[in-house]
Structures are given as C-alpha cells and as structure tokens.
Short mmCIF file of C-alpha atoms in Angstrom, two decimals:
data_model
loop_
_atom_site.label_atom_id
_atom_site.label_comp_id
_atom_site.label_asym_id
_atom_site.label_seq_id
_atom_site.Cartn_x
_atom_site.Cartn_y
_atom_site.Cartn_z
CA UNK A 291 86.69 151.99 42.08
CA UNK A 292 85.99 150.29 38.72
CA UNK A 293 87.91 147.05 38.20
CA UNK A 294 86.32 146.25 34.84
CA UNK A 295 88.51 146.00 31.74
CA UNK A 296 88.71 148.89 29.31
CA UNK A 297 88.02 147.94 25.66
CA UNK A 298 91.78 147.68 25.04
CA UNK A 299 92.29 145.53 28.14
CA UNK A 300 89.36 143.29 27.21
CA UNK A 301 90.79 142.75 23.72
CA UNK A 302 94.18 141.88 25.24
CA UNK A 303 92.55 139.44 27.68
CA UNK A 304 90.63 137.73 24.84
CA UNK A 305 93.82 137.36 22.79
CA UNK A 306 95.66 135.90 25.79
CA UNK A 307 92.85 133.45 26.54
CA UNK A 308 92.88 132.26 22.94
CA UNK A 309 96.63 131.71 23.07
CA UNK A 310 96.45 129.89 26.41
CA UNK A 311 93.68 127.62 25.16
CA UNK A 312 96.23 126.21 22.72
CA UNK A 313 99.51 126.44 24.62
CA UNK A 314 98.81 126.28 28.38
CA UNK A 315 98.64 122.48 28.44
CA UNK A 316 102.03 122.20 26.72
CA UNK A 317 103.89 123.31 29.87
CA UNK A 318 103.85 121.78 33.38
CA UNK A 319 102.98 124.13 36.23
CA UNK A 320 104.73 122.37 39.10
CA UNK A 321 107.47 119.93 40.01
CA UNK A 322 110.91 119.41 38.54
CA UNK A 323 109.65 119.52 34.95
CA UNK A 324 108.24 123.00 35.52
CA UNK A 325 111.62 124.29 36.71
CA UNK A 326 113.42 122.49 33.88
CA UNK A 327 111.20 124.08 31.23
CA UNK A 328 110.68 127.49 32.80
CA UNK A 329 113.08 129.17 30.36
CA UNK A 330 111.13 127.70 27.46
CA UNK A 331 107.89 128.99 29.00
CA UNK A 332 109.44 132.44 29.47
CA UNK A 333 110.43 132.64 25.80
CA UNK A 334 107.03 131.37 24.64
CA UNK A 335 105.24 134.08 26.63
CA UNK A 336 107.60 136.76 25.36
CA UNK A 337 107.39 135.75 21.71
CA UNK A 338 103.59 135.73 21.93
CA UNK A 339 103.63 139.26 23.37
CA UNK A 340 102.66 138.40 26.95
CA UNK A 341 105.87 139.01 28.91
CA UNK A 342 107.75 142.19 29.79
CA UNK A 343 104.61 144.23 29.20
CA UNK A 344 105.28 147.11 31.59
CA UNK A 345 109.05 147.33 31.10
CA UNK A 346 110.88 149.84 28.87
CA UNK A 347 110.49 149.39 25.13
CA UNK A 348 114.16 150.25 24.73
CA UNK A 349 115.08 146.90 26.28
CA UNK A 350 112.36 144.73 24.77
CA UNK A 351 109.33 145.64 26.87
CA UNK A 352 106.09 147.23 25.72
CA UNK A 353 105.73 150.11 28.23
CA UNK A 354 102.11 149.21 28.95
CA UNK A 355 100.43 150.06 32.28
CA UNK A 356 101.04 147.41 34.98
CA UNK A 357 97.39 146.40 34.82
CA UNK A 358 98.34 144.31 31.78
CA UNK A 359 100.68 142.24 33.93
CA UNK A 360 97.74 141.71 36.26
CA UNK A 361 95.63 140.42 33.38
CA UNK A 362 98.39 137.97 32.46
CA UNK A 363 98.66 136.69 36.03
CA UNK A 364 94.89 136.29 36.35
CA UNK A 365 94.55 134.41 33.08
CA UNK A 366 97.55 132.15 33.70
CA UNK A 367 95.99 131.11 37.01
CA UNK A 368 92.55 130.62 35.42
CA UNK A 369 94.01 128.41 32.67
CA UNK A 370 96.12 126.33 35.07
CA UNK A 371 99.25 127.50 33.23
CA UNK A 372 102.65 128.00 34.86
CA UNK A 373 103.09 131.36 36.62
CA UNK A 374 104.83 134.28 34.95
CA UNK A 375 108.60 133.92 35.52
CA UNK A 376 109.65 136.12 38.42
CA UNK A 377 112.26 138.59 37.18
CA UNK A 378 110.79 141.98 38.02
CA UNK A 379 112.97 142.48 41.09
CA UNK A 380 116.13 142.02 39.02
CA UNK A 381 114.88 144.27 36.22
CA UNK A 382 114.04 146.98 38.75
CA UNK A 383 117.38 146.60 40.54
CA UNK A 384 119.45 146.84 37.37
CA UNK A 385 117.20 149.50 35.88
CA UNK A 386 117.47 151.73 38.95
CA UNK A 387 121.15 151.26 39.85
CA UNK A 388 122.97 149.96 36.77
CA UNK A 389 124.80 152.10 34.25
CA UNK A 390 123.32 152.63 30.80
CA UNK A 391 125.99 150.32 29.41
CA UNK A 392 125.01 147.49 31.77
CA UNK A 393 121.31 148.05 31.08
CA UNK A 394 121.81 147.90 27.31
CA UNK A 395 123.96 144.79 27.60
CA UNK A 396 121.90 142.75 30.04
CA UNK A 397 118.26 143.88 30.21
CA UNK A 398 117.20 142.69 26.72
CA UNK A 399 118.36 139.11 27.31
CA UNK A 400 116.85 139.14 30.80
CA UNK A 401 113.48 140.28 29.48
CA UNK A 402 113.24 138.11 26.36
CA UNK A 403 114.48 134.99 28.16
CA UNK A 404 117.53 134.28 26.00
CA UNK A 405 119.77 134.66 29.07
CA UNK A 406 118.88 133.09 32.40
CA UNK A 407 119.51 134.79 35.75
CA UNK A 408 119.79 134.04 39.44
CA UNK A 409 120.26 136.15 42.57
CA UNK A 410 123.29 135.56 44.80
CA UNK A 411 122.40 137.20 48.11
CA UNK A 412 121.74 134.66 50.89
CA UNK A 413 124.49 132.60 52.51
CA UNK A 414 124.44 129.76 55.05
CA UNK A 415 125.22 132.28 57.80
CA UNK A 416 123.62 135.35 56.25
CA UNK A 417 119.99 135.01 55.23
CA UNK A 418 117.72 137.46 56.98
CA UNK A 419 120.81 139.16 58.44
CA UNK A 420 122.13 139.81 54.96
CA UNK A 421 124.65 142.45 56.05
CA UNK A 422 126.67 139.74 57.79
CA UNK A 423 127.57 138.01 54.51
CA UNK A 424 131.17 136.82 54.14
CA UNK A 425 131.56 136.31 50.38
CA UNK A 426 134.45 138.55 49.28
CA UNK A 427 135.33 140.26 46.01
CA UNK A 428 138.95 141.50 45.87
CA UNK A 429 140.20 143.87 43.16
CA UNK A 430 142.88 142.40 40.91
CA UNK A 431 143.67 144.69 37.99
CA UNK A 432 140.59 145.00 35.77
CA UNK A 433 138.78 142.20 37.60
CA UNK A 434 137.47 141.23 41.00
CA UNK A 435 138.23 137.76 42.35
CA UNK A 436 135.35 136.21 44.30
CA UNK A 437 135.42 133.65 47.12
CA UNK A 438 132.36 132.54 49.06
CA UNK A 439 129.26 130.38 49.35
CA UNK A 440 125.68 131.29 48.39
CA UNK A 441 122.55 129.29 49.17
CA UNK A 442 118.81 129.15 48.33
CA UNK A 443 119.77 130.36 44.84
CA UNK A 444 116.81 129.85 42.50
CA UNK A 445 117.70 128.81 38.90
CA UNK A 446 121.40 128.53 39.80
CA UNK A 447 121.67 125.28 37.85
CA UNK A 448 120.60 126.91 34.57
CA UNK A 449 121.58 130.55 35.07
CA UNK A 450 123.96 132.33 32.72
CA UNK A 451 124.35 135.33 35.03
CA UNK A 452 124.01 136.12 38.71
CA UNK A 453 123.36 139.41 40.48
CA UNK A 454 125.90 138.84 43.24
CA UNK A 455 126.34 140.65 46.54
CA UNK A 456 129.87 140.50 47.98
CA UNK A 457 132.03 142.30 50.52
CA UNK A 458 134.59 144.58 48.82
CA UNK A 459 135.70 146.58 51.88
CA UNK A 460 136.27 144.41 54.95
CA UNK A 461 137.17 147.47 57.05
CA UNK A 462 133.92 149.37 56.43
CA UNK A 463 130.79 149.02 58.55
CA UNK A 464 128.76 145.95 57.67
CA UNK A 465 126.23 147.64 55.40
CA UNK A 466 128.73 149.97 53.74
CA UNK A 467 131.33 147.42 52.68
CA UNK A 468 129.09 145.57 50.20
CA UNK A 469 129.03 145.84 46.41
CA UNK A 470 126.90 144.25 43.70
CA UNK A 471 128.17 142.54 40.54
CA UNK A 472 126.90 140.81 37.42
CA UNK A 473 128.97 137.63 37.39
CA UNK A 474 129.02 134.83 34.83
CA UNK A 475 127.86 131.47 36.16
CA UNK A 476 129.56 129.64 33.28
CA UNK A 477 133.20 129.87 34.32
CA UNK A 478 135.85 128.01 36.32
CA UNK A 479 135.55 128.72 40.02
CA UNK A 480 131.73 128.51 40.10
CA UNK A 481 130.20 125.24 41.32
CA UNK A 482 126.47 124.67 41.72
CA UNK A 483 124.89 121.92 43.83
CA UNK A 484 121.12 121.28 43.92
CA UNK A 485 119.11 121.31 47.14
CA UNK A 486 116.22 118.86 47.46
CA UNK A 487 113.09 120.41 48.97
CA UNK A 488 110.78 118.56 51.33
CA UNK A 489 108.01 118.56 48.70
CA UNK A 490 110.27 116.54 46.40
CA UNK A 491 111.40 119.32 44.03
CA UNK A 492 115.13 119.06 43.32
CA UNK A 493 115.80 121.83 40.78
CA UNK A 494 114.26 125.00 42.25
CA UNK A 495 117.06 125.84 44.67
CA UNK A 496 120.80 125.36 44.68
CA UNK A 497 123.87 126.36 46.59
CA UNK A 498 126.74 128.04 44.77
CA UNK A 499 130.41 127.78 45.70
CA UNK A 500 132.69 130.55 44.42
CA UNK A 501 136.39 129.71 44.54
CA UNK A 502 138.46 132.21 42.59
CA UNK A 503 135.68 133.13 40.13
CA UNK A 504 136.31 136.43 38.36
CA UNK A 505 134.08 139.33 37.34
CA UNK A 506 135.17 142.36 35.29
CA UNK A 507 135.28 145.55 37.34
CA UNK A 508 133.00 147.26 34.81
CA UNK A 509 130.27 144.73 35.69
CA UNK A 510 129.91 146.20 39.16
CA UNK A 511 126.38 147.57 39.54
CA UNK A 512 126.61 151.08 40.94
CA UNK A 513 129.70 152.22 42.82
CA UNK A 514 131.80 150.33 45.39
CA UNK A 515 129.82 150.20 48.62
CA UNK A 516 126.41 150.61 46.92
CA UNK A 517 125.54 146.95 47.39
CA UNK A 518 123.24 147.40 50.36
CA UNK A 519 121.10 150.04 48.62
CA UNK A 520 120.83 147.81 45.55
CA UNK A 521 119.90 144.80 47.69
CA UNK A 522 117.14 146.79 49.42
CA UNK A 523 115.73 147.86 46.06
CA UNK A 524 115.68 144.26 44.89
CA UNK A 525 114.17 142.68 48.00
CA UNK A 526 111.74 145.59 48.42
CA UNK A 527 110.30 144.89 44.97
CA UNK A 528 110.40 141.15 45.59
CA UNK A 529 108.26 141.55 48.73
CA UNK A 530 105.56 143.71 47.15
CA UNK A 531 102.60 141.88 45.54
CA UNK A 532 102.08 144.51 42.85
CA UNK A 533 99.99 142.11 40.76
CA UNK A 534 97.13 139.75 41.44
CA UNK A 535 99.08 136.63 40.49
CA UNK A 536 99.49 135.29 44.03
CA UNK A 537 95.91 136.01 45.06
CA UNK A 538 94.49 134.57 41.84
CA UNK A 539 96.30 131.27 42.39
CA UNK A 540 95.37 131.08 46.06
CA UNK A 541 91.74 131.82 45.20
CA UNK A 542 91.66 129.15 42.51
CA UNK A 543 93.01 126.53 44.91
CA UNK A 544 90.41 127.52 47.52
CA UNK A 545 87.62 127.06 44.96
CA UNK A 546 89.03 123.68 43.96
CA UNK A 547 89.16 122.63 47.61
CA UNK A 548 85.57 123.75 48.13
CA UNK A 549 84.45 121.69 45.14
CA UNK A 550 86.15 118.60 46.59
CA UNK A 551 84.81 118.96 50.10
CA UNK A 552 82.13 116.51 51.18
CA UNK A 553 79.61 117.73 53.72
CA UNK A 554 80.12 120.92 55.76
CA UNK A 555 83.00 123.16 54.75
CA UNK A 556 85.83 123.04 57.28
CA UNK A 557 86.81 126.07 59.35
CA UNK A 558 90.24 125.98 57.71
CA UNK A 559 88.73 126.30 54.25
CA UNK A 560 86.31 129.05 55.32
CA UNK A 561 89.17 131.09 56.74
CA UNK A 562 91.24 130.49 53.61
CA UNK A 563 88.40 131.88 51.49
CA UNK A 564 88.24 135.01 53.66
CA UNK A 565 92.02 135.47 53.55
CA UNK A 566 92.30 135.11 49.76
CA UNK A 567 89.52 137.64 49.23
CA UNK A 568 91.25 140.04 51.61
CA UNK A 569 94.55 139.68 49.76
CA UNK A 570 92.85 140.21 46.40
CA UNK A 571 91.40 143.56 47.52
CA UNK A 572 94.66 144.57 49.16
CA UNK A 573 96.75 144.05 46.02
CA UNK A 574 94.10 145.80 43.92
CA UNK A 575 94.58 148.81 46.16
CA UNK A 576 98.34 148.49 45.79
CA UNK A 577 97.96 148.35 42.01
CA UNK A 578 95.78 151.46 42.06
CA UNK A 579 98.44 153.27 44.08
CA UNK A 580 101.13 152.05 41.68
CA UNK A 581 99.17 153.43 38.73
CA UNK A 582 99.12 156.79 40.56
CA UNK A 583 102.91 156.70 40.94
CA UNK A 584 102.98 155.80 44.65
CA UNK A 585 106.17 154.04 45.81
CA UNK A 586 105.69 151.90 48.90
CA UNK A 587 109.20 151.42 50.28
CA UNK A 588 109.08 149.58 53.61
CA UNK A 589 105.36 148.94 53.12
CA UNK A 590 106.50 145.92 51.12
CA UNK A 591 107.10 144.22 54.47
CA UNK A 592 103.38 144.51 55.21
CA UNK A 593 102.61 142.94 51.86
CA UNK A 594 105.07 140.12 52.49
CA UNK A 595 103.47 139.31 55.86
CA UNK A 596 100.00 139.25 54.28
CA UNK A 597 101.16 136.91 51.51
CA UNK A 598 102.74 134.64 54.11
CA UNK A 599 99.60 134.47 56.23
CA UNK A 600 97.37 133.81 53.24
CA UNK A 601 99.54 131.16 51.58
CA UNK A 602 99.96 129.29 54.85
CA UNK A 603 96.22 129.52 55.59
CA UNK A 604 95.49 128.06 52.15
CA UNK A 605 98.15 125.41 52.75
CA UNK A 606 96.48 124.37 56.00
CA UNK A 607 93.13 124.18 54.16
CA UNK A 608 94.71 121.96 51.49
CA UNK A 609 96.00 119.63 54.19
CA UNK A 610 92.60 119.59 55.91
CA UNK A 611 90.82 118.61 52.70
CA UNK A 612 93.37 116.24 51.16
CA UNK A 613 95.28 115.02 54.18
CA UNK A 614 98.52 113.33 53.26
CA UNK A 615 96.84 111.18 50.62
CA UNK A 616 96.82 113.75 47.80
CA UNK A 617 100.41 114.52 46.72
CA UNK A 618 99.50 117.83 45.04
CA UNK A 619 97.66 119.18 48.07
CA UNK A 620 100.37 117.93 50.41
CA UNK A 621 102.95 119.69 48.23
CA UNK A 622 100.92 122.94 48.43
CA UNK A 623 100.96 122.69 52.22
CA UNK A 624 104.67 121.86 52.44
CA UNK A 625 105.64 124.68 50.08
CA UNK A 626 103.57 127.17 52.07
CA UNK A 627 105.74 126.57 55.13
CA UNK A 628 108.69 128.19 53.33
CA UNK A 629 106.83 131.47 52.80
CA UNK A 630 107.63 132.69 56.31
CA UNK A 631 111.36 132.32 55.53
CA UNK A 632 111.86 133.10 51.85
CA UNK A 633 112.34 136.73 50.83
CA UNK A 634 113.14 137.70 54.41
CA UNK A 635 111.67 136.00 57.48
CA UNK A 636 108.43 137.14 59.04
CA UNK A 637 110.36 138.22 62.13
CA UNK A 638 112.54 140.51 60.01
CA UNK A 639 109.45 141.96 58.29
CA UNK A 640 107.95 142.75 61.69
CA UNK A 641 111.16 144.48 62.75
CA UNK A 642 111.14 146.60 59.57
CA UNK A 643 107.51 147.56 60.16
CA UNK A 644 108.23 148.46 63.77
CA UNK A 645 111.32 150.55 63.01
CA UNK A 646 110.66 152.11 59.62
CA UNK A 647 106.87 152.46 59.55
CA UNK A 648 105.81 152.77 63.20
CA UNK A 649 109.00 154.49 64.35
CA UNK A 650 109.38 152.30 67.43
#
C-alpha cells in the first residue's frame, strides 16, 4: 500500500502548509478561547478552501476524495493549529435521512460555518441508554411543542440549531417512539447552562432545558418514529476515525513528551508510542476501505474502543512525564478520562461488538 501523496495531493498539502504558516498562530488550540473562537476558525478554513472538502458541491463542499480531509488533519496537527471542527456526523445524518428541502436549507450554512450547530441526544438519565430518553415533542397544529432536558451538549451556548431527538409516541416501544428534529436554539423556551469540566474548560459542554420550545413539523428529519435510525447513523459516524486527525495529534504529543524526557524513557511513554503507531495504521486501513466504498456499520464500535485506549494511554504518559506541575499535560490527562464515556461508553461499545459483530 502506497501512502505517498499524488502530485495533486502534494500541491494541496504545500498550499495548506503555506496558509497555516501565516494563520495557524492566530487561533488558540485549547481552552475556553479555542471554544469561543471555533466558529471563526471554521469560517477561516472554509474561506481558504480547506473545509468541507469531501462533501457535496451542491451544498458548498468540493467533492474531493476523503484523503484530502486526512491531509488537512495531518497538517493542522503538525502546525499546532486547532483541529478541524467536528461536523461530519451531522452532515452525514442530515444528508442520509433529511429531505431535499431540509438539505438545501441547512447543509450550506452548516458546512460554511455561517450557522452553528449542536446535537441534542444525551439526557441526565439517558446517555449510553439513549432509547430511555424522556424529552417529548407533542404535535400542536403545524408545530411540535418540546419539553425536556439535554446534557453534554457541545456548542450549545453558541448554536443556532440543534439536531434534537425526542419522544413523539409515548405508547410505542422505546426505540420506535423517537423522532428527530431541527430546532432553533434562539427562541423562548430554550435555556442553556454551561458545565465546567475538571480540566478548567467552561464553554465546551452545556445542558439545555426545553420548556415549551416549538419546532415546525416540516423540520422533522425523516418520518415520525425514524429517530432511532437517524441517531444510529449519527453516532456510528461519530465513532469511526475515518481520518488520521486523532492519531496525528496523539503522535505529536508522544514525540513532544519524548523530547522532554530526561534519562530513560518511561514504560508509559513507550507504550503510548506503540499505541499511537497502531492507531495510525488502523485508520489508514479504514481510509483505504472507505475509498473502496466499504461501509463499516457496527465496526465503528471497534474504532471507538481503540481511540479510547490510545488517548488514555497517551494521557497516562503525559501525566508520567509532566506530573501535576505542567497544566497542559495535566489537562491532556484529565480530558483523556472522558473518552471512555463520550460518544457511547466503552461498556456499550463492547456490548455492540458482542451482539452485532460476534453474534453472541
């Protein structure tokens, strides 16, 4: 397998490097300021031609092979720039299940960054067991009226729109009574409260209270009761590391830790180096399969477990090298602890692998 750039890819990489040499230092890559300015970073990448590369041209993308997204992720990590804003799971969800009218209305603003989005799935009592959610959407003429409470909602403080999962049929079985909506976050009946993380970040996550918020019936994604299928499309894409962005950043941190280490390299750092190399080759294989049109389905749970193991291994190495004295390395360790919960817990991923891949 040849991982070298084609002439076209090499020219794209050179153009991106030149742009990053000027602009990468203008944007913070961590902390509250990163989250505050992420929309600005999104628009800067898009206007320079480095965002939405593999998405449909009809909605503002460039319809390039996904390898170009990989090049962007690699070069952002190399330059120490902020990561590419994570929106692919929403684009895929709306692109696969939404009507043409919804796609034409919402995908362009999602891709070019002029409209900000969040995902309203998890609730205080319904995280990994998403089908137990209690947020309701009740039909009232041409609208649905929504009551409920969402949590761990990234970008909720700045979002214009939310892909919301709510129960529309309380008498149906758990999975079949759910529907998905595109709901405005800028309306009466929607209240957002920030959640402070243990690494000090205050603006990444929020909790959203919905008390009589309304959403037009024609902004339902799919048909009534299709919510579970849409949710599985979204989280399935969210769990699959189809680019090298994660591995590139983990690998860079490992190299930085190695450069800082005095004397013999610790066992934690050695194992982190092995793990990051393993993940790099794994996602390259996934990318190759993606280029061949292979859809992975429940295999995304395998990918999610691998990402969790690698990020937490790198986090332990950061703690071993920097202890609690270096705030950046301590933050890397603290953030890594969340990986086994976010996007579906590791226990849930193991259950999916057992049931849907191994047939147990």
